[in-house]
mmCIF file of C-alpha atoms in Angstrom:
data_model
loop_
_atom_site.group_PDB
_atom_site.id
_atom_site.type_symbol
_atom_site.label_atom_id
_atom_site.label_comp_id
_atom_site.label_asym_id
_atom_site.label_seq_id
_atom_site.Cartn_x
_atom_site.Cartn_y
_atom_site.Cartn_z
ATOM 1 C CA UNK F 1400 -5.497 -88.187 -75.315
ATOM 2 C CA UNK F 1401 -7.680 -85.604 -76.831
ATOM 3 C CA UNK F 1402 -11.602 -85.210 -77.581
ATOM 4 C CA UNK F 1403 -12.974 -83.041 -79.956
ATOM 5 C CA UNK F 1404 -16.094 -81.265 -78.648
ATOM 6 C CA UNK F 1405 -17.391 -79.026 -81.545
ATOM 7 C CA UNK F 1406 -17.767 -75.917 -80.158
ATOM 8 C CA UNK F 1407 -16.210 -73.235 -82.390
ATOM 9 C CA UNK F 1408 -14.332 -71.599 -79.080
ATOM 10 C CA UNK F 1409 -12.391 -72.777 -76.058
ATOM 11 C CA UNK F 1410 -14.571 -74.328 -73.224
ATOM 12 C CA UNK F 1411 -14.076 -72.683 -70.051
ATOM 13 C CA UNK F 1412 -15.824 -75.546 -67.994
ATOM 14 C CA UNK F 1413 -15.542 -79.211 -68.810
ATOM 15 C CA UNK F 1414 -16.898 -82.341 -66.599
ATOM 16 C CA UNK F 1415 -16.047 -85.688 -67.728
ATOM 17 C CA UNK F 1416 -16.531 -89.420 -66.415
ATOM 18 C CA UNK F 1417 -15.637 -92.945 -67.415
ATOM 19 C CA UNK F 1418 -18.838 -94.714 -68.542
ATOM 20 C CA UNK F 1419 -18.292 -98.311 -69.157
ATOM 21 C CA UNK F 1420 -17.356 -98.689 -65.424
ATOM 22 C CA UNK F 1421 -17.201 -96.958 -61.974
ATOM 23 C CA UNK F 1422 -15.263 -93.821 -61.318
ATOM 24 C CA UNK F 1423 -15.526 -90.390 -60.203
ATOM 25 C CA UNK F 1424 -17.127 -87.253 -62.225
ATOM 26 C CA UNK F 1425 -13.953 -84.817 -62.623
ATOM 27 C CA UNK F 1426 -14.225 -81.035 -63.401
ATOM 28 C CA UNK F 1427 -11.889 -78.497 -64.912
ATOM 29 C CA UNK F 1428 -12.425 -74.876 -65.036
ATOM 30 C CA UNK F 1429 -10.602 -71.892 -66.111
ATOM 31 C CA UNK F 1430 -10.864 -70.436 -63.129
ATOM 32 C CA UNK F 1431 -8.524 -73.236 -61.537
ATOM 33 C CA UNK F 1432 -6.200 -72.967 -64.407
ATOM 34 C CA UNK F 1433 -5.989 -76.346 -66.690
ATOM 35 C CA UNK F 1434 -3.022 -77.729 -64.545
ATOM 36 C CA UNK F 1435 -5.611 -78.416 -61.582
ATOM 37 C CA UNK F 1436 -8.524 -80.771 -61.336
ATOM 38 C CA UNK F 1437 -11.564 -81.585 -59.152
ATOM 39 C CA UNK F 1438 -13.748 -84.412 -58.194
ATOM 40 C CA UNK F 1439 -17.771 -83.035 -58.733
ATOM 41 C CA UNK F 1440 -18.702 -85.591 -55.859
ATOM 42 C CA UNK F 1441 -16.623 -84.371 -53.233
ATOM 43 C CA UNK F 1442 -15.522 -81.030 -51.402
ATOM 44 C CA UNK F 1443 -12.359 -81.324 -52.232
ATOM 45 C CA UNK F 1444 -10.123 -78.212 -53.485
ATOM 46 C CA UNK F 1445 -8.670 -78.351 -56.837
ATOM 47 C CA UNK F 1446 -5.289 -79.983 -57.216
ATOM 48 C CA UNK F 1447 -2.836 -80.986 -59.505
ATOM 49 C CA UNK F 1448 -2.858 -84.639 -58.887
ATOM 50 C CA UNK F 1449 -1.111 -86.461 -61.457
ATOM 51 C CA UNK F 1450 -2.595 -84.162 -64.377
ATOM 52 C CA UNK F 1451 -6.154 -83.995 -65.127
ATOM 53 C CA UNK F 1452 -5.927 -81.806 -68.328
ATOM 54 C CA UNK F 1453 -2.165 -82.869 -69.110
ATOM 55 C CA UNK F 1454 -1.591 -79.193 -68.168
ATOM 56 C CA UNK F 1455 -2.750 -77.847 -71.308
ATOM 57 C CA UNK F 1456 -5.942 -75.467 -71.606
ATOM 58 C CA UNK F 1457 -8.664 -76.367 -74.199
ATOM 59 C CA UNK F 1458 -8.588 -74.978 -77.229
ATOM 60 C CA UNK F 1459 -11.122 -74.517 -79.885
ATOM 61 C CA UNK F 1460 -10.942 -77.915 -81.349
ATOM 62 C CA UNK F 1461 -9.832 -80.459 -78.455
ATOM 63 C CA UNK F 1462 -9.824 -80.977 -74.612
ATOM 64 C CA UNK F 1463 -6.828 -82.627 -73.567
ATOM 65 C CA UNK F 1464 -6.946 -85.302 -70.809
ATOM 66 C CA UNK F 1465 -4.126 -86.293 -68.550
ATOM 67 C CA UNK F 1466 -2.972 -89.645 -66.933
ATOM 68 C CA UNK F 1467 -4.953 -89.434 -63.671
ATOM 69 C CA UNK F 1468 -8.457 -89.569 -64.558
ATOM 70 C CA UNK F 1469 -8.005 -92.063 -67.245
ATOM 71 C CA UNK F 1470 -5.648 -94.534 -65.450
ATOM 72 C CA UNK F 1471 -4.170 -95.637 -68.246
ATOM 73 C CA UNK F 1472 -7.485 -97.059 -69.870
ATOM 74 C CA UNK F 1473 -6.911 -96.952 -73.546
ATOM 75 C CA UNK F 1474 -10.183 -99.077 -74.065
ATOM 76 C CA UNK F 1475 -12.516 -97.191 -71.848
ATOM 77 C CA UNK F 1476 -15.205 -95.380 -72.745
ATOM 78 C CA UNK F 1477 -16.039 -91.353 -71.592
ATOM 79 C CA UNK F 1478 -17.844 -88.731 -71.465
ATOM 80 C CA UNK F 1479 -17.440 -85.088 -71.575
ATOM 81 C CA UNK F 1480 -19.850 -82.074 -71.261
ATOM 82 C CA UNK F 1481 -17.702 -79.370 -72.393
ATOM 83 C CA UNK F 1482 -18.923 -75.804 -72.068
ATOM 84 C CA UNK F 1483 -17.949 -71.972 -73.375
ATOM 85 C CA UNK F 1484 -18.909 -68.717 -72.603
ATOM 86 C CA UNK F 1485 -21.472 -67.627 -75.136
ATOM 87 C CA UNK F 1486 -22.253 -63.649 -74.909
ATOM 88 C CA UNK F 1487 -25.584 -63.429 -73.268
ATOM 89 C CA UNK F 1488 -26.123 -66.598 -72.755
ATOM 90 C CA UNK F 1489 -23.516 -68.385 -70.143
ATOM 91 C CA UNK F 1490 -20.746 -66.697 -68.095
ATOM 92 C CA UNK F 1491 -17.764 -68.791 -66.484
ATOM 93 C CA UNK F 1492 -15.603 -67.271 -64.334
ATOM 94 C CA UNK F 1493 -13.805 -66.157 -60.849
ATOM 95 C CA UNK F 1494 -14.902 -63.618 -58.141
ATOM 96 C CA UNK F 1495 -12.757 -62.660 -55.077
ATOM 97 C CA UNK F 1496 -14.411 -63.108 -51.501
ATOM 98 C CA UNK F 1497 -14.386 -60.242 -49.449
ATOM 99 C CA UNK F 1498 -15.579 -61.608 -46.181
ATOM 100 C CA UNK F 1499 -18.628 -59.157 -45.736
ATOM 101 C CA UNK F 1500 -22.080 -59.439 -45.876
ATOM 102 C CA UNK F 1501 -22.134 -56.611 -48.893
ATOM 103 C CA UNK F 1502 -19.999 -59.077 -50.879
ATOM 104 C CA UNK F 1503 -18.438 -58.705 -54.438
ATOM 105 C CA UNK F 1504 -20.462 -58.093 -57.546
ATOM 106 C CA UNK F 1505 -20.180 -60.821 -60.436
ATOM 107 C CA UNK F 1506 -21.041 -59.159 -63.879
ATOM 108 C CA UNK F 1507 -21.953 -62.022 -66.373
ATOM 109 C CA UNK F 1508 -23.555 -59.445 -69.237
ATOM 110 C CA UNK F 1509 -27.395 -61.326 -68.269
ATOM 111 C CA UNK F 1510 -29.435 -62.234 -65.761
ATOM 112 C CA UNK F 1511 -28.601 -66.183 -64.614
ATOM 113 C CA UNK F 1512 -31.711 -68.533 -63.820
ATOM 114 C CA UNK F 1513 -28.480 -71.143 -63.215
ATOM 115 C CA UNK F 1514 -25.453 -70.343 -61.223
ATOM 116 C CA UNK F 1515 -22.713 -73.021 -59.825
ATOM 117 C CA UNK F 1516 -20.028 -71.709 -57.461
ATOM 118 C CA UNK F 1517 -17.124 -73.647 -55.865
ATOM 119 C CA UNK F 1518 -13.980 -72.372 -54.061
ATOM 120 C CA UNK F 1519 -11.006 -73.232 -56.080
ATOM 121 C CA UNK F 1520 -7.931 -73.912 -53.194
ATOM 122 C CA UNK F 1521 -9.880 -75.165 -50.347
ATOM 123 C CA UNK F 1522 -12.479 -77.725 -49.542
ATOM 124 C CA UNK F 1523 -15.774 -76.061 -50.410
ATOM 125 C CA UNK F 1524 -18.941 -77.174 -51.237
ATOM 126 C CA UNK F 1525 -20.479 -76.875 -55.105
ATOM 127 C CA UNK F 1526 -23.428 -74.784 -54.748
ATOM 128 C CA UNK F 1527 -26.293 -74.909 -57.319
ATOM 129 C CA UNK F 1528 -28.527 -71.917 -57.440
ATOM 130 C CA UNK F 1529 -31.362 -71.205 -59.916
ATOM 131 C CA UNK F 1530 -34.644 -68.988 -59.876
ATOM 132 C CA UNK F 1531 -36.981 -71.807 -60.524
ATOM 133 C CA UNK F 1532 -36.398 -72.780 -56.604
ATOM 134 C CA UNK F 1533 -35.268 -69.470 -55.472
ATOM 135 C CA UNK F 1534 -37.666 -66.878 -57.686
ATOM 136 C CA UNK F 1535 -37.033 -63.656 -55.453
ATOM 137 C CA UNK F 1536 -33.956 -61.929 -53.883
ATOM 138 C CA UNK F 1537 -31.988 -63.108 -51.633
ATOM 139 C CA UNK F 1538 -31.873 -66.301 -52.816
ATOM 140 C CA UNK F 1539 -31.137 -68.545 -50.508
ATOM 141 C CA UNK F 1540 -32.096 -72.313 -51.445
ATOM 142 C CA UNK F 1541 -29.570 -74.454 -52.985
ATOM 143 C CA UNK F 1542 -28.098 -77.913 -54.091
ATOM 144 C CA UNK F 1543 -25.061 -79.090 -53.697
ATOM 145 C CA UNK F 1544 -23.861 -81.790 -56.284
ATOM 146 C CA UNK F 1545 -21.052 -83.115 -53.823
ATOM 147 C CA UNK F 1546 -23.871 -83.878 -51.221
ATOM 148 C CA UNK F 1547 -26.901 -86.450 -51.173
ATOM 149 C CA UNK F 1548 -28.923 -84.053 -48.678
ATOM 150 C CA UNK F 1549 -32.056 -81.845 -49.571
ATOM 151 C CA UNK F 1550 -32.227 -78.506 -50.193
ATOM 152 C CA UNK F 1551 -29.831 -76.157 -48.525
ATOM 153 C CA UNK F 1552 -30.837 -72.943 -47.071
ATOM 154 C CA UNK F 1553 -28.696 -70.442 -46.223
ATOM 155 C CA UNK F 1554 -25.304 -68.600 -48.015
ATOM 156 C CA UNK F 1555 -27.271 -66.042 -49.386
ATOM 157 C CA UNK F 1556 -26.847 -64.200 -53.152
ATOM 158 C CA UNK F 1557 -29.254 -61.810 -54.946
ATOM 159 C CA UNK F 1558 -29.731 -62.744 -58.710
ATOM 160 C CA UNK F 1559 -29.482 -59.144 -60.845
ATOM 161 C CA UNK F 1560 -30.236 -58.396 -63.881
ATOM 162 C CA UNK F 1561 -26.705 -58.336 -65.529
ATOM 163 C CA UNK F 1562 -25.044 -60.875 -62.983
ATOM 164 C CA UNK F 1563 -25.172 -62.126 -59.326
ATOM 165 C CA UNK F 1564 -23.924 -60.362 -55.935
ATOM 166 C CA UNK F 1565 -23.142 -62.702 -52.784
ATOM 167 C CA UNK F 1566 -24.959 -60.988 -49.717
ATOM 168 C CA UNK F 1567 -23.342 -63.519 -47.269
ATOM 169 C CA UNK F 1568 -19.852 -63.435 -45.129
ATOM 170 C CA UNK F 1569 -19.868 -67.328 -44.749
ATOM 171 C CA UNK F 1570 -16.417 -68.673 -45.703
ATOM 172 C CA UNK F 1571 -17.973 -71.100 -48.323
ATOM 173 C CA UNK F 1572 -19.042 -68.214 -50.820
ATOM 174 C CA UNK F 1573 -17.049 -65.525 -49.393
ATOM 175 C CA UNK F 1574 -13.844 -65.786 -47.447
ATOM 176 C CA UNK F 1575 -11.775 -62.645 -47.667
ATOM 177 C CA UNK F 1576 -9.021 -62.769 -50.264
ATOM 178 C CA UNK F 1577 -10.371 -66.523 -51.262
ATOM 179 C CA UNK F 1578 -11.334 -67.074 -54.929
ATOM 180 C CA UNK F 1579 -14.302 -68.815 -56.043
ATOM 181 C CA UNK F 1580 -15.172 -70.029 -59.842
ATOM 182 C CA UNK F 1581 -18.594 -69.750 -60.922
ATOM 183 C CA UNK F 1582 -20.514 -71.135 -64.316
ATOM 184 C CA UNK F 1583 -23.719 -68.831 -64.882
ATOM 185 C CA UNK F 1584 -26.628 -69.707 -67.893
ATOM 186 C CA UNK F 1585 -29.048 -66.699 -68.751
ATOM 187 C CA UNK F 1586 -32.663 -66.720 -67.411
ATOM 188 C CA UNK F 1587 -33.837 -65.239 -71.075
ATOM 189 C CA UNK F 1588 -31.132 -65.533 -73.436
ATOM 190 C CA UNK F 1589 -30.467 -62.028 -75.316
ATOM 191 C CA UNK F 1590 -27.480 -62.800 -77.663
ATOM 192 C CA UNK F 1591 -29.430 -63.514 -80.930
ATOM 193 C CA UNK F 1592 -32.651 -61.495 -79.745
ATOM 194 C CA UNK F 1593 -34.459 -59.840 -82.577
ATOM 195 C CA UNK F 1594 -35.828 -56.896 -79.712
ATOM 196 C CA UNK F 1595 -35.594 -53.453 -80.359
#
């Protein structure tokens, strides 16, 4: 099946959930490729399973669903949150870990207020960092959607005027040679600003 999203651009990050029954949150991200998906509430790596997205990248009109999450439920109702990158407002992509406390810099084109990260190929936590919880660098407070625990301290990053920089060598966010995905939203969107 497919879902119309009305974004005028292809989504780079999609999260879906069945509404009329119990079931998992499942996510897709351009950084993992559209032959894979992962569950938001667990640490599992992105995997093919039985086809989260029918091996089809979203386009500017629809997101295509595969057989696994829907499990053949033709009469079920679902919700899908679809996010496309908007210059100066939001950014989605990947970075490659280097295993050093002087970690990679990720250019987003704006100062992020919200950053979600996850390792693609290993059982890593999802991490949410935001400037309201950690307004100063180093940002060391985070939440994990896959964990019901309280705020987590550690695995630091710096949030900068045009992106973010990993400042920790921990394998959950910066293992050498490992790919991590991210989704970032601007603190002060500039795309349609009238400032001179």
